[in-house]
Tab-separated table of C-alpha atoms and ligand atoms in Angstrom:
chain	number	residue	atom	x	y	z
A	1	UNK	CA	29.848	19.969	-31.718
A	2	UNK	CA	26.836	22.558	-31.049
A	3	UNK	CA	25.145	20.674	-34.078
A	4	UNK	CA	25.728	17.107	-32.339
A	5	UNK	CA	24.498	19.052	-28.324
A	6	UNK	CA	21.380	20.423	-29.844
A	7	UNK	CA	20.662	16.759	-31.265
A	8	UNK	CA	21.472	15.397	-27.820
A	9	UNK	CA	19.278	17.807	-26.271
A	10	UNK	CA	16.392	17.263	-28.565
A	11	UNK	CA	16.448	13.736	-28.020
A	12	UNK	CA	16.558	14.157	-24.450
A	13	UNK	CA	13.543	15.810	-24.451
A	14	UNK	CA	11.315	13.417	-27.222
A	15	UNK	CA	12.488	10.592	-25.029
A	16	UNK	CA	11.253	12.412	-22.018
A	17	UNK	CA	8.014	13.762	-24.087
A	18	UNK	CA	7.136	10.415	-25.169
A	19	UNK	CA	7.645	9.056	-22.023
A	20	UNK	CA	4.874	11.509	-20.417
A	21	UNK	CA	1.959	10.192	-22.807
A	22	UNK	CA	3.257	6.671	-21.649
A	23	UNK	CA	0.522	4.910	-19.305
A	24	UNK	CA	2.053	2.405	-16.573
A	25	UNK	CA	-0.948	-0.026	-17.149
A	26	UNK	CA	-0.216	-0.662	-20.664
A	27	UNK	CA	3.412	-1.411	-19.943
A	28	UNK	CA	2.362	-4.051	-17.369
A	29	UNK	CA	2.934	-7.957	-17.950
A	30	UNK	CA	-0.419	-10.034	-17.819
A	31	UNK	CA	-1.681	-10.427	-14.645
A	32	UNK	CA	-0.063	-7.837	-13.036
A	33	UNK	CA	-2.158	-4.723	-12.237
A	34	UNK	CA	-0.133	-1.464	-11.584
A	35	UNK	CA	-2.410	1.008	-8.924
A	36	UNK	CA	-2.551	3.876	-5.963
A	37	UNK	CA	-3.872	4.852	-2.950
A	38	UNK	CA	-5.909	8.004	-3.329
A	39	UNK	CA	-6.836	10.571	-1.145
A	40	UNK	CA	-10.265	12.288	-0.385
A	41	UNK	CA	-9.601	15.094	-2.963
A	42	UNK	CA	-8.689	12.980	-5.713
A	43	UNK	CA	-11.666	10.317	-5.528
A	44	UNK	CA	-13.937	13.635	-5.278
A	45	UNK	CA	-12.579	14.866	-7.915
A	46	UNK	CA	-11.314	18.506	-6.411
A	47	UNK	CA	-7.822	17.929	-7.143
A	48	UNK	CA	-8.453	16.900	-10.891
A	49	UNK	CA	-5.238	17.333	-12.085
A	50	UNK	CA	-4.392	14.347	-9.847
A	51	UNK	CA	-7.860	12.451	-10.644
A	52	UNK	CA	-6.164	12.992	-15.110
A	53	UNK	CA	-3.085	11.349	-13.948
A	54	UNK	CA	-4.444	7.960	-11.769
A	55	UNK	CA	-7.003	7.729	-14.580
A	56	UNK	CA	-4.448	7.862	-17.060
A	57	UNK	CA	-1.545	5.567	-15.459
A	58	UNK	CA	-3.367	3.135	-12.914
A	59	UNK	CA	-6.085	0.245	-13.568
A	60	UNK	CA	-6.203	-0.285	-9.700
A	61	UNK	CA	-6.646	1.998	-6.500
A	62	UNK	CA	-6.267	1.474	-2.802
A	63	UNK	CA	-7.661	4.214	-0.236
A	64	UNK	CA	-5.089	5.499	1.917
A	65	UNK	CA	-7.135	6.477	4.885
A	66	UNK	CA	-10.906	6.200	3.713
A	67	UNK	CA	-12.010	2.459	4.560
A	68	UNK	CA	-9.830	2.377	8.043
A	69	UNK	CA	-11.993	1.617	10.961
A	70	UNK	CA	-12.466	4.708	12.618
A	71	UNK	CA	-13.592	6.469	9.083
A	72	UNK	CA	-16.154	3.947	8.500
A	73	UNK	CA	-17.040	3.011	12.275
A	74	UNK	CA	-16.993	6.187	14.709
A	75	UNK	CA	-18.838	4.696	17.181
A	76	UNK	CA	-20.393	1.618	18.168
A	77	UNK	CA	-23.670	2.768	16.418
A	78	UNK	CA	-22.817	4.696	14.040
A	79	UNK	CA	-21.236	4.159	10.421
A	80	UNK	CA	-19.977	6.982	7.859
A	81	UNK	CA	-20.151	5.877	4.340
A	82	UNK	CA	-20.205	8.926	2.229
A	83	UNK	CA	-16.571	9.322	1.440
A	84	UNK	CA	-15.705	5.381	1.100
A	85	UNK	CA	-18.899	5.145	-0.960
A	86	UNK	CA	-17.075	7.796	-3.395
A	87	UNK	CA	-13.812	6.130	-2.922
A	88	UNK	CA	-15.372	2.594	-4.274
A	89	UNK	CA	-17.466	4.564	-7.109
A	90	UNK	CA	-14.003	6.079	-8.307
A	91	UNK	CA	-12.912	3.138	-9.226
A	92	UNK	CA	-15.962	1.459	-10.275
A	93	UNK	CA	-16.873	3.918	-12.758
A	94	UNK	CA	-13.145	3.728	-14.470
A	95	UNK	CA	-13.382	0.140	-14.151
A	96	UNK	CA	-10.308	-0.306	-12.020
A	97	UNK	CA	-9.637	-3.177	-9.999
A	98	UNK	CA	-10.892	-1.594	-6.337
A	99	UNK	CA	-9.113	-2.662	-3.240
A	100	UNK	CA	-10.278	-2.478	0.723
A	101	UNK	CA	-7.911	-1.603	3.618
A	102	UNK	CA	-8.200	-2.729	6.535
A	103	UNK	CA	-10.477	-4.119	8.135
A	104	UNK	CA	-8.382	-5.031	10.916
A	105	UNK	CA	-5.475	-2.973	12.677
A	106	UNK	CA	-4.022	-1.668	15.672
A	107	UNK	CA	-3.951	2.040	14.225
A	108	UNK	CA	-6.587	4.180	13.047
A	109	UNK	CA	-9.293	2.325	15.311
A	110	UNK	CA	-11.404	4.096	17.909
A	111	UNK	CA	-10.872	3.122	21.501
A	112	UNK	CA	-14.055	2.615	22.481
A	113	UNK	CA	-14.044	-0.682	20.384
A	114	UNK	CA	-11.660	-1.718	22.814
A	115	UNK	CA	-13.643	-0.717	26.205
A	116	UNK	CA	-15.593	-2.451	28.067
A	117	UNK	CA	-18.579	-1.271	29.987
A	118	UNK	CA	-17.363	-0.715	33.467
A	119	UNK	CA	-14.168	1.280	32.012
A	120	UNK	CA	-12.321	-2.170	31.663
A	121	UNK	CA	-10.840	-3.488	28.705
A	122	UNK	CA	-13.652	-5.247	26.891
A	123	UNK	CA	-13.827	-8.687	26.719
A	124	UNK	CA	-13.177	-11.462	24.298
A	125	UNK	CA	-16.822	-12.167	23.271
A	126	UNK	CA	-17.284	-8.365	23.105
A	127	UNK	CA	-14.200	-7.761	20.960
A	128	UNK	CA	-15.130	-10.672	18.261
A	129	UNK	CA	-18.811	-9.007	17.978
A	130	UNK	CA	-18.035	-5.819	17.469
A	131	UNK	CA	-15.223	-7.386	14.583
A	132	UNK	CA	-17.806	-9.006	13.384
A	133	UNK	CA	-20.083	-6.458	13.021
A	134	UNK	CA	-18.116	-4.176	11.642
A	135	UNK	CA	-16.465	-6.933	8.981
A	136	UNK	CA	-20.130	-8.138	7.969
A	137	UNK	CA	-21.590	-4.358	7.227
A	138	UNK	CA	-18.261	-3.039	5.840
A	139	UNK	CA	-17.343	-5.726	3.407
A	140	UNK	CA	-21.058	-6.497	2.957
A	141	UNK	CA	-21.596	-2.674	1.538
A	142	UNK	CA	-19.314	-2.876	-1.162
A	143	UNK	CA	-19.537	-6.906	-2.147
A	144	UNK	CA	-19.362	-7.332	-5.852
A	145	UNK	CA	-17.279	-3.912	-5.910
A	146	UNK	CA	-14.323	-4.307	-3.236
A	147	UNK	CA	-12.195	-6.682	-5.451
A	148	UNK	CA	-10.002	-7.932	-2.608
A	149	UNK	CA	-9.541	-6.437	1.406
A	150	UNK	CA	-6.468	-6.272	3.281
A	151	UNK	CA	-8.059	-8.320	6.168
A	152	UNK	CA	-5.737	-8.148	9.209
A	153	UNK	CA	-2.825	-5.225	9.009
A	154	UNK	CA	0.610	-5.242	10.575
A	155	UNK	CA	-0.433	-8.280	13.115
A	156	UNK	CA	3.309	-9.729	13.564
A	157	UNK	CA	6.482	-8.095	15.168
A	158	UNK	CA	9.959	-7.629	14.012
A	159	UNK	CA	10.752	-10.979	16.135
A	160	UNK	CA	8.268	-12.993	14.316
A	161	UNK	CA	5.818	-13.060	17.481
A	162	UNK	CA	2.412	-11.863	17.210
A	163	UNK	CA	2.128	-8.089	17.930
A	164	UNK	CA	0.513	-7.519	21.524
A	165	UNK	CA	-2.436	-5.543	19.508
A	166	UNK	CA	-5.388	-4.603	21.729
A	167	UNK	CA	-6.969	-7.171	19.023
A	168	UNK	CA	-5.004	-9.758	20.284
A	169	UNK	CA	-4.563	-8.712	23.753
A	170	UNK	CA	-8.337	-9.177	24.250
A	171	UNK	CA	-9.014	-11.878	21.808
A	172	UNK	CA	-6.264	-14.336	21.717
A	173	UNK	CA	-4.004	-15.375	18.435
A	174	UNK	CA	-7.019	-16.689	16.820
A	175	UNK	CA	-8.515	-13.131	16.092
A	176	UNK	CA	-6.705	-13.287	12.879
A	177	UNK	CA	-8.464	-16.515	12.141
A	178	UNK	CA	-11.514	-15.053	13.146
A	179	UNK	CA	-11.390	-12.449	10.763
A	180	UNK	CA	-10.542	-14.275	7.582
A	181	UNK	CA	-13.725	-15.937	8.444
A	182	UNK	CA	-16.324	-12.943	8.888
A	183	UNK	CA	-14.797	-11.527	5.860
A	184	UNK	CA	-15.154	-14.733	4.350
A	185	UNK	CA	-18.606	-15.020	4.853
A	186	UNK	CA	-19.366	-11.244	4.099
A	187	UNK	CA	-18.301	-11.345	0.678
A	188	UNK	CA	-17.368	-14.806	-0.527
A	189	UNK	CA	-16.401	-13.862	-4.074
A	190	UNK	CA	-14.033	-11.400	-2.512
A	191	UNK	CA	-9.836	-11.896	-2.077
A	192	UNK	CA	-8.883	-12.017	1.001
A	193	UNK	CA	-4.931	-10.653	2.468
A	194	UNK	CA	-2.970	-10.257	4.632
A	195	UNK	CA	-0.649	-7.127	4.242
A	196	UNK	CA	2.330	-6.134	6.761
A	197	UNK	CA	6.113	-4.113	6.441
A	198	UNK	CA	9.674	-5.263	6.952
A	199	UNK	CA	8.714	-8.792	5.031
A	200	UNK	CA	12.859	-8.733	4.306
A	201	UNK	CA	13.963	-9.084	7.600
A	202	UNK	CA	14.210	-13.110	8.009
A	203	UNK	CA	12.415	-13.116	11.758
A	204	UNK	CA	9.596	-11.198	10.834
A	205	UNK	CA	8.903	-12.902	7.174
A	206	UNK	CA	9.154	-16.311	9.442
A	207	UNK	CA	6.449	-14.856	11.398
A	208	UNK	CA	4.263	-13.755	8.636
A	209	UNK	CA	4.431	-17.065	6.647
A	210	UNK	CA	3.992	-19.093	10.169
A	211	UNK	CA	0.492	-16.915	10.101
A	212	UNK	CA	-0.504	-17.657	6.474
A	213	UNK	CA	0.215	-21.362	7.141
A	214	UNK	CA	-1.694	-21.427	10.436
A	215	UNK	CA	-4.654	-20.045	8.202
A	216	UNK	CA	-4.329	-22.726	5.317
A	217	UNK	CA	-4.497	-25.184	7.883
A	218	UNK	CA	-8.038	-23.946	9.082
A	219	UNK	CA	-9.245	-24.131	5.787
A	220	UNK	CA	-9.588	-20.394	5.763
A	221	UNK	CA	-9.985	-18.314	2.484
A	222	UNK	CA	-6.556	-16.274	2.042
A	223	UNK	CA	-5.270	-15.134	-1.155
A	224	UNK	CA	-2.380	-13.094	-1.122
A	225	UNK	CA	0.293	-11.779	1.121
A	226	UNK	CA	0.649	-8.015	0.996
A	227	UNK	CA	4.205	-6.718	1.516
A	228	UNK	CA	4.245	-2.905	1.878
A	229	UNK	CA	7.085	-1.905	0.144
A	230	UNK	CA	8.044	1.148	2.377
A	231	UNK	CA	11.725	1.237	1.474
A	232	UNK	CA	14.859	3.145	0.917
A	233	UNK	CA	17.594	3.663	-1.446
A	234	UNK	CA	20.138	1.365	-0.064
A	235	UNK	CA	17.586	-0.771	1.955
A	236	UNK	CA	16.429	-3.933	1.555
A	237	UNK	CA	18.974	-5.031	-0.955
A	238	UNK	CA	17.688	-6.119	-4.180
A	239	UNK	CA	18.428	-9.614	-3.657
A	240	UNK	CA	16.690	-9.226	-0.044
A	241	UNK	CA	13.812	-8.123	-1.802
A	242	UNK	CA	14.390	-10.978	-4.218
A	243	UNK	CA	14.736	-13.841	-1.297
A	244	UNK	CA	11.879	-12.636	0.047
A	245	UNK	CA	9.438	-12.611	-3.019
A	246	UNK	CA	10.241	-16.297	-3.707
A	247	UNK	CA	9.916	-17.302	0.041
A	248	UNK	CA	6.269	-15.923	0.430
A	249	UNK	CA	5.572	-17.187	-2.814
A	250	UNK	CA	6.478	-20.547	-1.674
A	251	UNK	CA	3.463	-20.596	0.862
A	252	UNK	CA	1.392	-21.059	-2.509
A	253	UNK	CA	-0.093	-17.219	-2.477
A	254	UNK	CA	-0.166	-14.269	-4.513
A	255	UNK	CA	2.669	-11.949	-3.514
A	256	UNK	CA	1.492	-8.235	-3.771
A	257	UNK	CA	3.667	-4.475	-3.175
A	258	UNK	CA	0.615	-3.109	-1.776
A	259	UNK	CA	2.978	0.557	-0.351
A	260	UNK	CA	5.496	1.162	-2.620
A	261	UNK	CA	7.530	4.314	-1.553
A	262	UNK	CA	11.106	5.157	-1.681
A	263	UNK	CA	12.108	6.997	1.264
A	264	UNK	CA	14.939	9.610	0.449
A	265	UNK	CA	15.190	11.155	4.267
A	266	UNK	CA	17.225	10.273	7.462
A	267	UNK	CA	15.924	8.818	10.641
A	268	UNK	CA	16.164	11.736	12.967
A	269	UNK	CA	14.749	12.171	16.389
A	270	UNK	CA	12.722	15.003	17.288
A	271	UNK	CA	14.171	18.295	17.351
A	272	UNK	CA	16.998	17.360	14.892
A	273	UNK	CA	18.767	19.886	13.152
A	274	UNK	CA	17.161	21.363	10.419
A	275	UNK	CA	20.255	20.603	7.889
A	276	UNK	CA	19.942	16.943	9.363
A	277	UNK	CA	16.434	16.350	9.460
A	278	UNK	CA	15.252	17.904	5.930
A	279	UNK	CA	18.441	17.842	3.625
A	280	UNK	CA	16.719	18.454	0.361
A	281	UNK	CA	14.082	21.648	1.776
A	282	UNK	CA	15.852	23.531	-1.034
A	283	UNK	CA	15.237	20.960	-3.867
A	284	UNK	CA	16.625	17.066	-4.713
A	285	UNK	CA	20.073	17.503	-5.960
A	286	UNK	CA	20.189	15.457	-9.417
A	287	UNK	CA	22.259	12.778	-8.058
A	288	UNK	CA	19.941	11.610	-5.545
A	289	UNK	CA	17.295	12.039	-8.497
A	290	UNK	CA	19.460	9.532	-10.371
A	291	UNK	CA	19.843	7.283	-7.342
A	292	UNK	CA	16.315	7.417	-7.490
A	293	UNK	CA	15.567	6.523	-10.406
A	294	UNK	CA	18.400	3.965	-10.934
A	295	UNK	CA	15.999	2.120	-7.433
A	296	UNK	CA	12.952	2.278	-9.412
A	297	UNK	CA	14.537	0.519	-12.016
A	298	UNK	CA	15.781	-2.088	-9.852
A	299	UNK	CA	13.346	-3.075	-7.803
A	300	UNK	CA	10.927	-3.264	-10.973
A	301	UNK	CA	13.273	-5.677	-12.049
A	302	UNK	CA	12.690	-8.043	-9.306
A	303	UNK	CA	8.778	-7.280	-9.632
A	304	UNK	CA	9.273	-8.380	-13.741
A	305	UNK	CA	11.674	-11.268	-12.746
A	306	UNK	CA	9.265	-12.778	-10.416
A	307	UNK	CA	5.732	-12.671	-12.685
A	308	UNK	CA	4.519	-15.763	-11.926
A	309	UNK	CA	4.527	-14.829	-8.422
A	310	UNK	CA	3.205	-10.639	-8.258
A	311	UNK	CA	0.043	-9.207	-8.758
A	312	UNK	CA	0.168	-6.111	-8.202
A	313	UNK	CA	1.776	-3.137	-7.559
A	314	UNK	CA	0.813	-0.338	-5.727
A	315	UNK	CA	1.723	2.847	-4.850
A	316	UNK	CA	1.225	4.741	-1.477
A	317	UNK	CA	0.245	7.728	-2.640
A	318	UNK	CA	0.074	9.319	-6.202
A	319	UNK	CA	2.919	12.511	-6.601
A	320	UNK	CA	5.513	13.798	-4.013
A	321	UNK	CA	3.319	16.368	-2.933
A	322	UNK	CA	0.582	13.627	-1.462
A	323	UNK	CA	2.807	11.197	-0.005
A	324	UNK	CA	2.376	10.511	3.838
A	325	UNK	CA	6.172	10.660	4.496
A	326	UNK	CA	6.047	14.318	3.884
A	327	UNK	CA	5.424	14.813	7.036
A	328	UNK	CA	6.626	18.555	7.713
A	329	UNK	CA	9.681	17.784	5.267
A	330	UNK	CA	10.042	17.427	1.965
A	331	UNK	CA	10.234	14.027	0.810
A	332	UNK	CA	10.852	13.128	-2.818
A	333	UNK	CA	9.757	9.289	-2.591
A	334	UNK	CA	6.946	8.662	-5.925
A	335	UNK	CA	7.690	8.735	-10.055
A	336	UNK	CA	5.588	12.287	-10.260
A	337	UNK	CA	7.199	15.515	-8.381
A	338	UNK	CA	4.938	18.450	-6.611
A	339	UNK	CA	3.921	19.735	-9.837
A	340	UNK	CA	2.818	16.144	-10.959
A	341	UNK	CA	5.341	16.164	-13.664
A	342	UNK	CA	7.180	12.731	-13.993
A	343	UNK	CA	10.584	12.288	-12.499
A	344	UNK	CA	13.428	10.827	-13.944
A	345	UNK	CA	12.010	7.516	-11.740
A	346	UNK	CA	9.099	7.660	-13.842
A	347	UNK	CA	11.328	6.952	-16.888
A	348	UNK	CA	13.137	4.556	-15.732
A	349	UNK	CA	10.358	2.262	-14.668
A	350	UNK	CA	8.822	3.182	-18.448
A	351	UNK	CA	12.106	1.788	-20.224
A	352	UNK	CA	12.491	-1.653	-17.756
A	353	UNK	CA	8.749	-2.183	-18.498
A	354	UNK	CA	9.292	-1.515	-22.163
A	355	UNK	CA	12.685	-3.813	-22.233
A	356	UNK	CA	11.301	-6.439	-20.051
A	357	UNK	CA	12.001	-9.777	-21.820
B	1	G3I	O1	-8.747	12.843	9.473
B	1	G3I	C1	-7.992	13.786	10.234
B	1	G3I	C2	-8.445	15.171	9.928
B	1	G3I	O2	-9.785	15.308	10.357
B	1	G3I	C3	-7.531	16.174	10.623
B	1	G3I	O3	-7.854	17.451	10.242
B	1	G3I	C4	-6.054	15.910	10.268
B	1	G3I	C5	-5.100	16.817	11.005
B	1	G3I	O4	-3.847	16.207	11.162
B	1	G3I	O5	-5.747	14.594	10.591
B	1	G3I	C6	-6.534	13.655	9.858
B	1	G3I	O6	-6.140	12.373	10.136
B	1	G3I	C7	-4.884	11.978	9.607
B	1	G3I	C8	-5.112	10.922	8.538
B	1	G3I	O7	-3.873	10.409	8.108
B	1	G3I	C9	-5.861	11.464	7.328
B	1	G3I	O8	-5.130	12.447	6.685
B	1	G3I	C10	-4.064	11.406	10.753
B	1	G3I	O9	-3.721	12.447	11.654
B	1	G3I	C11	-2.800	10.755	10.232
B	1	G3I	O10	-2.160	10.068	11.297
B	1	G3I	C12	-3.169	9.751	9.161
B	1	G3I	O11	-1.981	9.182	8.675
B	1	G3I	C13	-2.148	8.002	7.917
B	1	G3I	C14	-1.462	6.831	8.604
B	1	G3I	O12	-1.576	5.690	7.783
B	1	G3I	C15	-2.082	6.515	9.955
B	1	G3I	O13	-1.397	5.481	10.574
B	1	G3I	C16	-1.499	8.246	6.552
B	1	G3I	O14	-2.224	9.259	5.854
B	1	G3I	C17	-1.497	6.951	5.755
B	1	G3I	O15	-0.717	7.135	4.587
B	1	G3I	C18	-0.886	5.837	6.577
B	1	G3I	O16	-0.953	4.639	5.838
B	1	G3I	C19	-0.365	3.486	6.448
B	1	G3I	C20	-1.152	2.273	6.003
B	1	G3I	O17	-2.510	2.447	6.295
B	1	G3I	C21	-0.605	0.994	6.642
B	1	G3I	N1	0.805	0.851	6.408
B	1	G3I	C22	1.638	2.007	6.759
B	1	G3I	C23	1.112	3.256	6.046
B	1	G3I	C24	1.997	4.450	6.284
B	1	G3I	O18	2.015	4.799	7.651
């Protein structure tokens, strides 16, 4: 009985040791690339235990915050280069497939790019100059490097309408048009997206594939639909997520998890109860872990499944300990945990990429 334990035990842990000198990338079908979005200390190297790891597992990388607007556009005359010129050289150098976002977005965007001179909202010529301008010497700068950009970000609403953006506000619908072209023309060797959330819910996904049709029928350059992949244990359902892969497929485009993130904590309001709020501040119990895992290895599936149609993979954000949803709780929502050890997630995607058939 002890004898038989110990074995047990032992095994567990080869399986779990092997496992750990198992790279993602070299588990991946053909044409499917498996990457992250880094942070400023990993692509300067600071945080090196992190910069091992994405080396190690990933062949693709995404900047989380980096190549935004207001990072690379302050002001109206003045660009800051330095850190997305180390993001892009990260990659380069381990000759990882390097992707932009975004170039275009409600968020993270100064508001002087919407203001006109006399304090008014500025004005539809204004708008598409300064998108123009700021799509031509962003894309431009990294052409030949930047693999593909997520071109317009988050542009349609849970109804399927376009989202009353300041972009569109001032523009009109055609801004998204507008921007597939300037990127277009900035780097025409480049891959062009478009990348929003919620893709499962049936009014939105309409929406989304209304867009991407709107811009085949220009004649515009897009190739891929982003879908961001910030989901939860019980939510979408797998065969949402399945639906949904084959229906943006059908538009003739790539299909691409560009966010991937579990999400393991309620919806609270502000000023929720503590024991509410941030139910694992003490540690993940091990059946959530499972629950965890046993997600990874789903959704995966579905990713495997549908081949022909997915890209790529990525996740938002490397280990536990860098993920965004953090957020003054502790979130457990990646495969590696605060000490960048891999999870029992981890696992669990190694074996379905391992078993895939
Ligand atoms: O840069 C400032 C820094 O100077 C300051 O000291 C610090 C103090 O809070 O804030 C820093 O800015 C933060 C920035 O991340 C960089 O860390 C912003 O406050 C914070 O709002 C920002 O959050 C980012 C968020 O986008 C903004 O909307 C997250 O890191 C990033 O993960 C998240 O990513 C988005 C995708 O781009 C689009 N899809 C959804 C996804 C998750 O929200």
């Amino acid at each position: 009985m002890m004898k038989s334990l110990i074995a047990i035990v032992g095994f567990g842990l080869l399986v779990a040791a092997a496992h750990q000198d198992v790279a993602l990338k070299d588990l991946m079908p053909k044409g499917m690339v498996i990457g992250v979005a880094i942070n400023q200390r990993q692509f300067e190297g600071t945080d090196s235990a992190a910069v091992d790891l994405i080396t190690k597992q990933f062949n693709q990388i995404s900047p989380e915050n980096v190549l935004k607007f207001q990072p690379t556009q302050p002001a109206a005359d003045r660009y800051t280069f330095d850190a997305a010129d180390k993001y892009v050289q990260f990659g380069v150098d381990r000759h990882m497939q390097v992707v932009g976002h975004t170039l275009v977005w409600h968020s993270q965007t100064g508001a002087w790019v919407f203001e006109g001179a006399d304090g008014k909202p500025a004005d539809r010529d204004t708008l598409l100059l300064r998108m123009r301008d700021h799509i031509r010497t962003v894309v431009g700068r990294y052409k030949g490097k930047i693999h593909g950009w997520d071109v317009v970000n988050e542009a349609i609403d849970e109804d399927g309408s376009m989202r009353k953006s300041p972009w569109q506000v001032g523009i009109g619908d055609d801004y998204i048009a507008k921007a597939f072209e300037f990127a277009h023309d900035a780097d025409p060797d480049a891959e062009l997206y478009y990348n929003d959330f919620n893709l499962e819910k049936p009014a939105k996904r309409a929406g989304v594939i209304k867009l991407v049709q709107d811009l085949k029928a220009r004649k515009l350059r897009i190739d891929g639909i982003g879908n961001q992949a910030h989901w939860r244990l019980d939510t979408p359902t797998i065969d949402e997520i399945d639906r949904t892969v084959v229906e943006l497929h059908g538009t003739g485009l790539k299909v691409m998890y560009t966010e991937l993130d579990i999400n393991l904590l309620p919806n609270t309001p502000r000023g929720a109860d503590p024991s509410v709020a941030n139910p694992y501040a003490n540690g993940l119990p091990d059946e959530i872990q499972q629950q965890l895992a046993r997600r990874y290895a789903d959704v995966f599936g579905v990713f495997l499944k549908h081949r022909d149609a997915v890209t790529r993979v990525t996740f938002w954000g490397l280990s536990d300990a860098d993920s965004w949803l953090n957020r003054g709780r502790m979130n457990f929502p990646l495969l590696w945990d605060r000490q960048r050890q891999p999870k029992p997630a981890f696992n669990a995607v190694v074996d379905v990429l391992r078993n895939r058939k």
